mmCIF file of C-alpha atoms in Angstrom:
data_model
loop_
_atom_site.group_PDB
_atom_site.id
_atom_site.type_symbol
_atom_site.label_atom_id
_atom_site.label_comp_id
_atom_site.label_asym_id
_atom_site.label_seq_id
_atom_site.Cartn_x
_atom_site.Cartn_y
_atom_site.Cartn_z
ATOM 1 C CA MET A 1 52.486 122.039 65.825
ATOM 2 C CA HIS A 2 54.600 119.557 63.207
ATOM 3 C CA LEU A 3 57.894 119.948 61.995
ATOM 4 C CA THR A 4 60.950 118.044 60.584
ATOM 5 C CA LEU A 5 64.206 118.432 62.415
ATOM 6 C CA PRO A 6 67.610 116.493 61.445
ATOM 7 C CA ASP A 7 67.718 112.551 62.992
ATOM 8 C CA ASP A 8 70.338 113.615 65.501
ATOM 9 C CA TRP A 9 68.818 116.440 67.566
ATOM 10 C CA GLU A 10 67.093 115.688 70.467
ATOM 11 C CA MET A 11 64.730 117.453 72.567
ATOM 12 C CA LEU A 12 66.567 118.637 75.599
ATOM 13 C CA GLN A 13 64.188 120.590 77.150
ATOM 14 C CA TYR A 14 60.836 121.575 76.910
ATOM 15 C CA SER A 15 57.736 123.332 78.778
ATOM 16 C CA LYS A 16 54.542 121.424 79.747
ATOM 17 C CA ASN A 17 52.408 124.986 79.271
ATOM 18 C CA PRO A 18 50.546 124.803 75.985
ATOM 19 C CA VAL A 19 49.847 128.431 76.261
ATOM 20 C CA GLN A 20 53.233 129.921 76.014
ATOM 21 C CA GLY A 21 56.390 128.225 76.436
ATOM 22 C CA ARG A 22 59.938 126.764 74.412
ATOM 23 C CA CYS A 23 61.372 123.431 73.651
ATOM 24 C CA ALA A 24 65.143 123.099 72.792
ATOM 25 C CA PHE A 25 67.259 120.446 70.800
ATOM 26 C CA ALA A 26 70.620 119.618 70.349
ATOM 27 C CA ASP A 27 72.708 118.008 68.647
ATOM 28 C CA ARG A 28 75.480 115.832 70.288
ATOM 29 C CA TYR A 29 77.835 118.693 71.006
ATOM 30 C CA GLN A 30 75.595 121.544 72.164
ATOM 31 C CA PHE A 31 71.898 122.878 71.334
ATOM 32 C CA ARG A 32 71.301 124.075 67.779
ATOM 33 C CA PHE A 33 67.430 124.644 67.805
ATOM 34 C CA GLU A 34 64.930 126.594 70.051
ATOM 35 C CA MET A 35 61.266 126.935 69.752
ATOM 36 C CA ASN A 36 59.331 129.384 71.771
ATOM 37 C CA TRP A 37 55.530 129.685 71.400
ATOM 38 C CA SER A 38 53.246 132.358 72.968
ATOM 39 C CA ASP A 39 49.234 132.549 72.256
ATOM 40 C CA VAL A 40 48.375 135.673 70.922
ATOM 41 C CA GLN A 41 44.812 136.827 69.569
ATOM 42 C CA SER A 42 45.928 138.853 66.772
ATOM 43 C CA PRO A 43 48.629 139.342 64.070
ATOM 44 C CA PRO A 44 51.183 141.109 65.598
ATOM 45 C CA ASP A 45 53.027 143.785 64.078
ATOM 46 C CA MET A 46 56.331 141.374 62.343
ATOM 47 C CA GLU A 47 58.330 144.527 61.149
ATOM 48 C CA ARG A 48 57.622 146.369 64.420
ATOM 49 C CA LEU A 49 59.001 143.200 66.473
ATOM 50 C CA LEU A 50 61.977 142.806 64.601
ATOM 51 C CA SER A 51 62.559 146.103 64.828
ATOM 52 C CA ASP A 52 62.460 146.661 68.370
ATOM 53 C CA TYR A 53 64.538 143.637 68.585
ATOM 54 C CA ALA A 54 67.154 144.511 66.432
ATOM 55 C CA ALA A 55 67.278 147.498 68.273
ATOM 56 C CA SER A 56 67.683 146.311 71.572
ATOM 57 C CA ILE A 57 70.733 144.200 69.871
ATOM 58 C CA GLU A 58 72.352 147.507 69.067
ATOM 59 C CA GLU A 59 71.773 148.973 71.925
ATOM 60 C CA ALA A 60 73.968 146.118 73.812
ATOM 61 C CA ARG A 61 76.653 146.886 71.554
ATOM 62 C CA GLN A 62 77.206 144.113 69.708
ATOM 63 C CA PRO A 63 77.041 143.641 65.556
ATOM 64 C CA LYS A 64 74.242 145.246 63.439
ATOM 65 C CA PRO A 65 71.669 142.260 62.693
ATOM 66 C CA SER A 66 70.820 141.478 59.335
ATOM 67 C CA PRO A 67 67.057 141.051 58.111
ATOM 68 C CA LEU A 68 66.045 137.525 56.583
ATOM 69 C CA GLN A 69 63.361 135.899 54.730
ATOM 70 C CA SER A 70 62.211 132.696 54.396
ATOM 71 C CA GLY A 71 58.375 131.912 53.193
ATOM 72 C CA ALA A 72 56.309 133.532 55.840
ATOM 73 C CA TRP A 73 58.951 133.771 58.000
ATOM 74 C CA HIS A 74 60.449 137.659 59.005
ATOM 75 C CA GLY A 75 63.650 137.071 61.027
ATOM 76 C CA LEU A 76 67.444 138.729 61.642
ATOM 77 C CA SER A 77 71.082 136.924 61.506
ATOM 78 C CA MET A 78 73.164 138.083 64.403
ATOM 79 C CA MET A 79 76.456 137.119 66.188
ATOM 80 C CA THR A 80 77.044 136.541 69.638
ATOM 81 C CA GLU A 81 79.539 137.475 72.016
ATOM 82 C CA ASN A 82 81.342 133.633 72.002
ATOM 83 C CA GLY A 83 81.632 134.311 67.693
ATOM 84 C CA CYS A 84 78.428 132.058 67.046
ATOM 85 C CA CYS A 85 76.083 133.040 64.274
ATOM 86 C CA VAL A 86 72.270 132.529 65.494
ATOM 87 C CA THR A 87 69.515 132.959 63.191
ATOM 88 C CA GLY A 88 65.934 133.695 64.412
ATOM 89 C CA TYR A 89 62.856 133.689 62.850
ATOM 90 C CA CYS A 90 59.265 134.118 63.840
ATOM 91 C CA ARG A 91 55.389 133.583 61.967
ATOM 92 C CA TYR A 92 52.070 134.511 63.190
ATOM 93 C CA PHE A 93 49.855 130.795 62.950
ATOM 94 C CA SER A 94 46.296 132.008 62.556
ATOM 95 C CA GLU A 95 44.890 128.906 62.300
ATOM 96 C CA ILE A 96 46.137 128.206 66.130
ATOM 97 C CA SER A 97 46.251 131.876 66.733
ATOM 98 C CA GLN A 98 50.258 131.401 67.953
ATOM 99 C CA LEU A 99 53.197 133.022 67.458
ATOM 100 C CA LEU A 100 55.944 130.949 67.055
ATOM 101 C CA GLU A 101 59.494 131.914 67.283
ATOM 102 C CA ILE A 102 62.691 129.469 65.782
ATOM 103 C CA CYS A 103 66.422 130.048 66.769
ATOM 104 C CA PHE A 104 68.859 128.625 64.977
ATOM 105 C CA ILE A 105 72.059 128.405 66.998
ATOM 106 C CA TYR A 106 75.572 127.510 65.137
ATOM 107 C CA PRO A 107 78.871 126.102 66.510
ATOM 108 C CA SER A 108 81.387 128.747 66.774
ATOM 109 C CA GLY A 109 82.932 129.336 63.384
ATOM 110 C CA GLN A 110 80.203 127.670 62.009
ATOM 111 C CA PRO A 111 78.695 129.660 58.839
ATOM 112 C CA ARG A 112 75.306 129.724 58.552
ATOM 113 C CA ASP A 113 73.160 127.350 56.737
ATOM 114 C CA GLY A 114 70.187 129.243 54.737
ATOM 115 C CA SER A 115 68.928 126.276 52.213
ATOM 116 C CA ALA A 116 68.859 123.866 55.785
ATOM 117 C CA GLU A 117 67.001 126.422 57.848
ATOM 118 C CA ASP A 118 64.454 127.133 54.805
ATOM 119 C CA LYS A 119 64.030 123.352 54.608
ATOM 120 C CA ILE A 120 63.146 123.293 58.236
ATOM 121 C CA LEU A 121 60.668 126.083 57.830
ATOM 122 C CA SER A 122 59.238 124.974 55.363
ATOM 123 C CA SER A 123 57.777 121.718 57.007
ATOM 124 C CA VAL A 124 56.725 123.931 60.551
ATOM 125 C CA HIS A 125 52.860 123.411 60.389
ATOM 126 C CA PRO A 126 49.877 123.806 62.843
ATOM 127 C CA VAL A 127 48.537 120.160 63.291
ATOM 128 C CA ILE A 128 45.044 121.257 63.554
ATOM 129 C CA THR A 129 42.464 117.627 65.209
ATOM 130 C CA GLN A 130 38.953 117.628 65.281
ATOM 131 C CA ALA A 131 37.065 118.850 68.924
ATOM 132 C CA ASP A 132 36.356 114.906 69.002
ATOM 133 C CA ALA A 133 39.398 113.271 67.907
ATOM 134 C CA CYS A 134 42.477 111.719 69.568
ATOM 135 C CA GLN A 135 45.445 114.449 70.026
ATOM 136 C CA PRO A 136 48.449 112.505 68.174
ATOM 137 C CA TRP A 137 51.852 113.090 69.577
ATOM 138 C CA ARG A 138 55.338 111.946 69.141
ATOM 139 C CA ALA A 139 58.162 112.629 71.243
ATOM 140 C CA PHE A 140 60.949 111.283 73.089
ATOM 141 C CA GLY A 141 61.061 108.396 69.937
ATOM 142 C CA LEU A 142 57.171 107.396 71.326
ATOM 143 C CA ASP A 143 54.134 107.673 69.286
ATOM 144 C CA TRP A 144 50.851 107.863 71.032
ATOM 145 C CA CYS A 145 47.413 109.650 70.717
ATOM 146 C CA VAL A 146 46.079 110.861 73.668
ATOM 147 C CA SER A 147 42.136 111.471 74.494
ATOM 148 C CA PRO A 148 41.148 115.078 73.463
ATOM 149 C CA GLU A 149 40.100 116.494 77.012
ATOM 150 C CA LEU A 150 43.159 115.503 78.693
ATOM 151 C CA SER A 151 45.940 117.943 78.841
ATOM 152 C CA LEU A 152 50.282 117.076 79.994
ATOM 153 C CA SER A 153 50.610 117.200 83.394
ATOM 154 C CA ARG A 154 53.684 115.342 83.982
ATOM 155 C CA CYS A 155 57.082 114.467 82.024
ATOM 156 C CA THR A 156 60.270 111.862 83.173
ATOM 157 C CA VAL A 157 62.392 111.350 80.860
ATOM 158 C CA SER A 158 66.171 109.823 81.423
ATOM 159 C CA CYS A 159 68.294 106.999 80.643
ATOM 160 C CA GLY A 160 66.225 104.236 79.507
ATOM 161 C CA LEU A 161 62.578 105.870 80.221
ATOM 162 C CA ALA A 162 60.372 108.240 79.169
ATOM 163 C CA GLU A 163 56.918 108.893 80.772
ATOM 164 C CA LEU A 164 54.660 111.238 80.188
ATOM 165 C CA SER A 165 50.964 111.482 81.776
ATOM 166 C CA PHE A 166 48.006 113.382 80.738
ATOM 167 C CA CYS A 167 45.284 114.629 83.174
ATOM 168 C CA SER A 168 41.923 116.034 83.043
ATOM 169 C CA GLN A 169 40.639 119.305 84.214
ATOM 170 C CA ASN A 170 39.121 118.020 87.259
ATOM 171 C CA PHE A 171 42.101 115.028 87.852
ATOM 172 C CA ARG A 172 39.394 112.181 87.176
ATOM 173 C CA ALA A 173 41.234 110.599 84.320
ATOM 174 C CA THR A 174 44.581 109.976 83.508
ATOM 175 C CA GLN A 175 45.803 108.543 80.471
ATOM 176 C CA THR A 176 50.003 107.589 81.404
ATOM 177 C CA PHE A 177 52.357 106.629 78.354
ATOM 178 C CA SER A 178 56.249 104.912 78.924
ATOM 179 C CA ARG A 179 58.677 103.335 77.239
ATOM 180 C CA ARG A 180 61.726 101.307 79.115
ATOM 181 C CA GLY A 181 65.152 100.321 78.635
ATOM 182 C CA LEU A 182 67.813 98.677 79.458
ATOM 183 C CA LEU A 183 65.136 95.463 80.461
ATOM 184 C CA TYR A 184 68.470 93.442 81.518
ATOM 185 C CA LEU A 185 69.323 95.515 84.400
ATOM 186 C CA TRP A 186 65.025 95.625 86.147
ATOM 187 C CA LEU A 187 63.075 93.437 84.275
ATOM 188 C CA LYS A 188 63.557 90.022 86.244
ATOM 189 C CA GLU A 189 60.410 88.380 85.697
ATOM 190 C CA PRO A 190 57.941 87.605 83.446
ATOM 191 C CA MET A 191 56.197 90.825 81.873
ATOM 192 C CA GLU A 192 52.637 89.969 83.562
ATOM 193 C CA GLN A 193 53.925 89.808 86.822
ATOM 194 C CA TRP A 194 55.780 92.764 86.574
ATOM 195 C CA ILE A 195 52.763 94.549 85.054
ATOM 196 C CA LYS A 196 50.479 93.620 88.168
ATOM 197 C CA LYS A 197 52.963 95.124 90.894
ATOM 198 C CA THR A 198 52.723 98.684 89.019
ATOM 199 C CA ILE A 199 48.930 98.432 89.784
ATOM 200 C CA PRO A 200 47.941 100.496 92.704
ATOM 201 C CA LYS A 201 47.139 98.988 95.871
ATOM 202 C CA ASP A 202 43.807 100.130 96.037
ATOM 203 C CA PHE A 203 42.816 98.612 93.178
ATOM 204 C CA THR A 204 42.612 94.744 91.609
ATOM 205 C CA VAL A 205 43.072 92.703 88.632
ATOM 206 C CA ILE A 206 39.990 91.594 87.304
ATOM 207 C CA SER A 207 40.932 90.121 84.315
ATOM 208 C CA ALA A 208 44.202 89.794 83.019
ATOM 209 C CA LYS A 209 44.602 88.264 78.614
ATOM 210 C CA GLN A 210 47.711 87.694 77.675
ATOM 211 C CA ARG A 211 48.349 87.526 73.943
ATOM 212 C CA GLN A 212 50.825 88.577 70.898
ATOM 213 C CA HIS A 213 50.614 90.093 67.785
ATOM 214 C CA HIS A 214 53.175 90.260 65.050
ATOM 215 C CA GLY A 215 55.843 88.755 68.005
ATOM 216 C CA HIS A 216 55.145 91.319 70.229
ATOM 217 C CA ASP A 217 54.000 89.707 73.407
ATOM 218 C CA ILE A 218 51.283 92.173 74.564
ATOM 219 C CA CYS A 219 49.826 91.967 78.485
ATOM 220 C CA ASP A 220 46.215 93.069 79.087
ATOM 221 C CA LEU A 221 44.739 94.396 82.557
ATOM 222 C CA LEU A 222 41.801 95.875 83.783
ATOM 223 C CA CYS A 223 41.376 96.787 87.231
ATOM 224 C CA ALA A 224 38.853 97.877 89.923
ATOM 225 C CA PRO A 225 38.931 99.357 92.966
ATOM 226 C CA SER A 226 39.230 96.927 95.702
ATOM 227 C CA SER A 227 37.358 98.410 98.197
ATOM 228 C CA PHE A 228 33.918 100.828 98.109
ATOM 229 C CA ALA A 229 34.753 104.519 98.191
ATOM 230 C CA TRP A 230 32.586 107.316 98.652
ATOM 231 C CA THR A 231 33.798 109.541 95.574
ATOM 232 C CA ASP A 232 32.951 106.552 93.162
ATOM 233 C CA LEU A 233 29.294 106.824 94.015
ATOM 234 C CA LEU A 234 29.635 110.938 93.615
ATOM 235 C CA PHE A 235 31.426 110.608 90.446
ATOM 236 C CA GLY A 236 31.557 107.086 89.036
ATOM 237 C CA LYS A 237 32.787 104.063 89.511
ATOM 238 C CA ARG A 238 37.173 104.310 88.742
ATOM 239 C CA LEU A 239 38.102 102.281 86.470
ATOM 240 C CA LEU A 240 42.199 101.332 85.508
ATOM 241 C CA ALA A 241 42.885 99.743 82.208
ATOM 242 C CA VAL A 242 46.651 98.806 81.379
ATOM 243 C CA SER A 243 48.556 96.993 78.498
ATOM 244 C CA ALA A 244 51.923 96.535 78.111
ATOM 245 C CA PHE A 245 53.757 95.103 75.440
ATOM 246 C CA LEU A 246 57.650 94.432 74.891
ATOM 247 C CA CYS A 247 58.845 95.338 71.295
ATOM 248 C CA PRO A 248 61.794 92.246 70.153
ATOM 249 C CA GLN A 249 63.057 94.816 67.637
ATOM 250 C CA GLU A 250 64.133 97.657 70.451
ATOM 251 C CA GLY A 251 64.038 95.607 73.314
ATOM 252 C CA ARG A 252 62.247 98.016 75.188
ATOM 253 C CA LEU A 253 59.232 97.761 76.970
ATOM 254 C CA TYR A 254 56.028 99.783 76.026
ATOM 255 C CA ALA A 255 53.366 100.605 78.558
ATOM 256 C CA VAL A 256 50.071 102.218 78.468
ATOM 257 C CA THR A 257 47.552 103.163 81.005
ATOM 258 C CA ASP A 258 44.028 104.714 81.335
ATOM 259 C CA LEU A 259 42.130 105.775 84.808
ATOM 260 C CA HIS A 260 39.096 106.884 84.627
ATOM 261 C CA ARG A 261 35.421 107.347 86.231
ATOM 262 C CA GLY A 262 32.423 105.515 85.524
ATOM 263 C CA LYS A 263 31.502 105.399 82.103
ATOM 264 C CA LYS A 264 34.034 106.434 79.480
ATOM 265 C CA THR A 265 32.629 110.060 77.857
ATOM 266 C CA HIS A 266 34.873 109.744 74.696
ATOM 267 C CA PRO A 267 34.404 106.739 72.373
ATOM 268 C CA THR A 268 38.202 106.961 71.412
ATOM 269 C CA ALA A 269 40.671 104.824 73.488
ATOM 270 C CA PRO A 270 44.422 105.998 73.912
ATOM 271 C CA ARG A 271 47.051 104.109 71.711
ATOM 272 C CA LEU A 272 50.585 103.683 71.730
ATOM 273 C CA SER A 273 52.914 102.787 69.178
ATOM 274 C CA CYS A 274 56.697 101.785 68.746
ATOM 275 C CA SER A 275 59.013 101.879 66.031
ATOM 276 C CA CYS A 276 57.626 98.518 64.450
ATOM 277 C CA GLY A 277 54.249 100.207 64.024
ATOM 278 C CA ILE A 278 52.539 97.697 66.497
ATOM 279 C CA SER A 279 50.138 99.802 68.684
ATOM 280 C CA VAL A 280 47.881 98.818 71.930
ATOM 281 C CA SER A 281 45.549 100.434 73.998
ATOM 282 C CA PRO A 282 44.296 99.778 77.281
ATOM 283 C CA GLY A 283 42.727 97.034 78.578
ATOM 284 C CA GLY A 284 42.711 95.563 74.751
ATOM 285 C CA ALA A 285 40.436 98.317 73.815
ATOM 286 C CA GLN A 286 40.745 98.272 69.439
ATOM 287 C CA MET B 1 64.023 136.229 69.787
ATOM 288 C CA LYS B 2 67.401 135.908 71.578
ATOM 289 C CA PRO B 3 68.283 131.446 71.969
ATOM 290 C CA VAL B 4 68.197 131.086 75.881
ATOM 291 C CA THR B 5 70.808 127.902 75.126
ATOM 292 C CA SER B 6 73.476 129.723 72.938
ATOM 293 C CA LYS B 7 76.495 129.292 75.495
ATOM 294 C CA ALA B 8 75.437 125.831 76.541
ATOM 295 C CA ASN B 9 77.640 122.948 75.134
ATOM 296 C CA TRP B 10 79.254 120.034 76.223
ATOM 297 C CA ILE B 11 82.228 119.434 73.983
ATOM 298 C CA SER B 12 84.946 119.422 76.509
ATOM 299 C CA MET B 13 82.883 116.604 78.677
ATOM 300 C CA LEU B 14 82.710 114.692 75.635
ATOM 301 C CA LYS B 15 86.270 114.914 74.752
ATOM 302 C CA ALA B 16 87.812 114.178 77.793
ATOM 303 C CA VAL B 17 89.092 111.052 78.487
ATOM 304 C CA PRO B 18 88.282 108.314 81.489
ATOM 305 C CA VAL B 19 91.400 106.903 83.032
ATOM 306 C CA LYS B 20 91.476 103.847 85.252
ATOM 307 C CA ASN B 21 92.944 104.087 88.605
ATOM 308 C CA SER B 22 96.180 101.810 88.218
ATOM 309 C CA ALA B 23 96.755 101.422 91.482
ATOM 310 C CA ALA B 24 93.646 99.838 92.025
ATOM 311 C CA GLU B 25 92.692 95.915 92.229
ATOM 312 C CA ILE B 26 89.971 94.439 90.207
ATOM 313 C CA HIS B 27 87.714 91.542 91.357
ATOM 314 C CA GLU B 28 85.191 89.353 89.606
ATOM 315 C CA THR B 29 82.207 88.785 91.525
ATOM 316 C CA ALA B 30 78.820 87.585 90.864
ATOM 317 C CA SER B 31 77.158 90.652 90.506
ATOM 318 C CA GLY B 32 79.669 92.858 88.564
ATOM 319 C CA LEU B 33 83.384 93.724 89.540
ATOM 320 C CA SER B 34 84.644 94.560 93.066
ATOM 321 C CA VAL B 35 87.107 97.690 92.838
ATOM 322 C CA ARG B 36 89.614 98.030 96.153
ATOM 323 C CA VAL B 37 91.352 101.771 95.898
ATOM 324 C CA PHE B 38 94.182 102.023 97.879
ATOM 325 C CA ASN B 39 93.681 105.367 100.083
ATOM 326 C CA GLN B 40 96.220 108.133 100.402
ATOM 327 C CA LYS B 41 99.069 107.363 102.446
ATOM 328 C CA ASN B 42 98.798 108.110 106.412
ATOM 329 C CA ASP B 43 99.849 111.464 107.713
ATOM 330 C CA SER B 44 101.603 110.451 111.037
ATOM 331 C CA ARG B 45 100.684 113.820 111.935
ATOM 332 C CA PHE B 46 97.316 112.297 113.357
ATOM 333 C CA PHE B 47 99.105 108.971 115.324
ATOM 334 C CA LEU B 48 96.295 110.115 118.017
ATOM 335 C CA LEU B 49 93.278 110.124 116.097
ATOM 336 C CA ARG B 50 94.631 106.798 114.477
ATOM 337 C CA TRP B 51 94.995 105.790 117.876
ATOM 338 C CA ILE B 52 91.083 106.054 118.222
ATOM 339 C CA VAL B 53 89.375 105.983 114.811
ATOM 340 C CA PRO B 54 91.114 102.588 112.867
ATOM 341 C CA TYR B 55 92.539 103.521 109.793
ATOM 342 C CA ARG B 56 92.074 101.475 106.250
ATOM 343 C CA PRO B 57 94.345 101.555 103.979
ATOM 344 C CA TYR B 58 91.425 100.808 101.197
ATOM 345 C CA ARG B 59 87.996 100.815 100.396
ATOM 346 C CA THR B 60 86.454 98.884 98.374
ATOM 347 C CA ILE B 61 83.466 99.704 95.833
ATOM 348 C CA GLN B 62 80.813 97.361 93.983
ATOM 349 C CA LEU B 63 80.214 97.783 90.541
ATOM 350 C CA ASP B 64 77.234 96.250 89.658
ATOM 351 C CA THR B 65 76.473 95.164 85.392
ATOM 352 C CA VAL B 66 76.988 98.809 84.198
ATOM 353 C CA GLY B 67 79.671 99.904 86.221
ATOM 354 C CA ALA B 68 81.688 96.595 84.837
ATOM 355 C CA ALA B 69 80.430 97.289 81.581
ATOM 356 C CA ILE B 70 81.958 100.923 81.695
ATOM 357 C CA TRP B 71 85.147 100.104 83.515
ATOM 358 C CA ASN B 72 85.689 97.373 80.908
ATOM 359 C CA LEU B 73 85.296 99.913 78.443
ATOM 360 C CA CYS B 74 87.538 102.879 80.184
ATOM 361 C CA ASP B 75 90.920 101.945 78.234
ATOM 362 C CA GLY B 76 92.635 105.032 79.044
ATOM 363 C CA LYS B 77 92.114 105.995 75.077
ATOM 364 C CA ARG B 78 88.852 105.934 74.517
ATOM 365 C CA CYS B 79 86.991 109.559 75.188
ATOM 366 C CA VAL B 80 83.432 109.731 77.069
ATOM 367 C CA GLU B 81 81.642 110.610 73.160
ATOM 368 C CA GLU B 82 83.423 107.245 71.919
ATOM 369 C CA LEU B 83 81.856 105.845 75.388
ATOM 370 C CA CYS B 84 78.507 107.022 74.543
ATOM 371 C CA ASP B 85 78.330 105.835 71.151
ATOM 372 C CA ILE B 86 79.204 102.423 72.398
ATOM 373 C CA PHE B 87 76.830 102.147 75.271
ATOM 374 C CA ALA B 88 73.789 103.640 73.225
ATOM 375 C CA ARG B 89 74.592 101.286 70.563
ATOM 376 C CA GLU B 90 74.831 98.185 73.331
ATOM 377 C CA ASN B 91 71.105 99.263 75.096
ATOM 378 C CA ARG B 92 69.368 100.771 71.619
ATOM 379 C CA LEU B 93 69.446 104.377 73.620
ATOM 380 C CA SER B 94 69.800 107.708 71.484
ATOM 381 C CA PHE B 95 72.826 109.305 72.130
ATOM 382 C CA HIS B 96 71.962 111.885 74.844
ATOM 383 C CA GLU B 97 69.924 108.922 77.041
ATOM 384 C CA ALA B 98 73.452 107.433 77.507
ATOM 385 C CA ARG B 99 75.026 110.436 78.100
ATOM 386 C CA SER B 100 72.918 111.441 80.765
ATOM 387 C CA GLY B 101 72.918 108.023 82.191
ATOM 388 C CA LEU B 102 77.018 107.931 81.599
ATOM 389 C CA ALA B 103 77.766 110.978 82.485
ATOM 390 C CA ASP B 104 76.197 110.336 85.841
ATOM 391 C CA TYR B 105 77.556 107.398 86.628
ATOM 392 C CA LEU B 106 81.218 108.711 85.632
ATOM 393 C CA SER B 107 81.142 111.384 88.056
ATOM 394 C CA LYS B 108 80.250 108.700 90.684
ATOM 395 C CA LEU B 109 82.749 106.525 89.746
ATOM 396 C CA ILE B 110 85.758 109.715 89.570
ATOM 397 C CA ARG B 111 84.515 111.036 93.050
ATOM 398 C CA SER B 112 85.097 107.440 94.942
ATOM 399 C CA GLY B 113 88.672 107.552 93.209
ATOM 400 C CA VAL B 114 87.898 104.445 90.896
ATOM 401 C CA LEU B 115 88.911 106.354 87.126
ATOM 402 C CA ALA B 116 90.203 109.890 86.477
ATOM 403 C CA ILE B 117 89.596 111.956 84.164
ATOM 404 C CA SER B 118 91.770 113.368 81.493
ATOM 405 C CA LEU B 119 90.883 116.515 79.639
ATOM 406 C CA GLN B 120 91.524 117.307 76.087
ATOM 407 C CA ASP B 121 91.530 120.582 74.863
ATOM 408 C CA SER B 122 88.204 121.819 73.491
ATOM 409 C CA PRO B 123 88.788 122.019 69.479
#
C-alpha cells in the first residue's frame, strides 16, 4: 500500500501480519493517524458497516457522529470524550481484496482539516508487484527491495537503529536490512572489520571486496559454512552474502545480508538504498 | 473504526524541564564526566546499622559521551522537546528516535539523582 503523509509524522506502532493489522503514526506530540487493514474476500456493505458503527457510538452515549465522503472513501466524524475530533474512513480495494480503515486524530480543541484529509486519502493506492518481481519497501527512512517469496519476520527499531528481517516460509532463506546511526559511539574500527565480526560463527569469509561508489565506502563479503552439515546436503549448501556501506552525507551505516541455500531460485537480488540514492545488493551483486 | 491511540500523548513529558542537581560535583574524565551526588543526611536513629554497614556520604555516577552531552545541554531552561531537537540534529536522528533515546537516558539520570525534572502545565 502506498500513501503520502506529512514529513513530521513518524510510524510508532506497527503490525507484522499482512493479513490483518494496524499501524499508527504520530507527530511530535501525539498520535495523528491510524491505518487498519484486513483481508476480505468480497466487498463489504459500506453503508451497513458505517451505520452499525454510528449506532455503537450512540449506544455509548457519545455525540452523534456525522457522515463524511471523500472520493471513494466513506467515513464518520466524531468527538471523543477528551474533546478530540476524530474522523474515520473505510474503503475496499478489490485489486488486493483488502478493507482499509483510516483514522485521523486531532489534538484537543483543533478543528477537522478536510482538505488535508482529502489529500492523504487520495494518495492511498495499492502497490501491485508482479509475482516474480522484488517487493519495494519503505519504512523508518529506509528504502529497500526484498525477494518476493520472503515475508517480514522481525523488526527492531530503537534510537539510532532500524533493522528488518524477512524469511521464507520454510525458514531456509533470510534477508536482513539495517541502518545504524550514532557511529561515534560504537564504530571504533574500520567498517570491514566490524562487518566481519557480525558474521555468524559457523560461517567463514571466502571473499571480501572493498570499493567506492560516489563517495560511499562499500564492503562486500561472501561467506560459506565453516563445517560440513547434513542439512546442507539435504537442502543445498548455505551461502551468506553481506554488503555494508557508510553514507557520508547521513553519517550512518547501512547493511544488507542475504542467507540462502543452494542455487537461488529467484534471479533478482535484494537491494538497500540510502537517501543519496546509492543502493547495494549483498555480496556486490548487481 | 475507533482509533486505539486517541488518548495517548506525551506533551507533558516534552514540556518538562530537566534541572541539574546543584549540589552535585562534576569531574571531567577521559571517557566523559563523573558526577558526585551527595546522599541525604544520615539518620541518627540508624547509628547501630551504620556501625555495621559503613555510610557513604556520596555516590559517583559516570556519564559517557552521550550522558555528558545531555548534562551540558541541561541549563534549567531548555525543555525535553528542545533537548530532543538538539540531540536529533546533532546525531542525525528523527525526532522520535531522539525522544526515545533521551527519555530512557533522562529517566536513568533522574533515578540516580543527577537531574531533577520540573513539570510544566500542559497547554
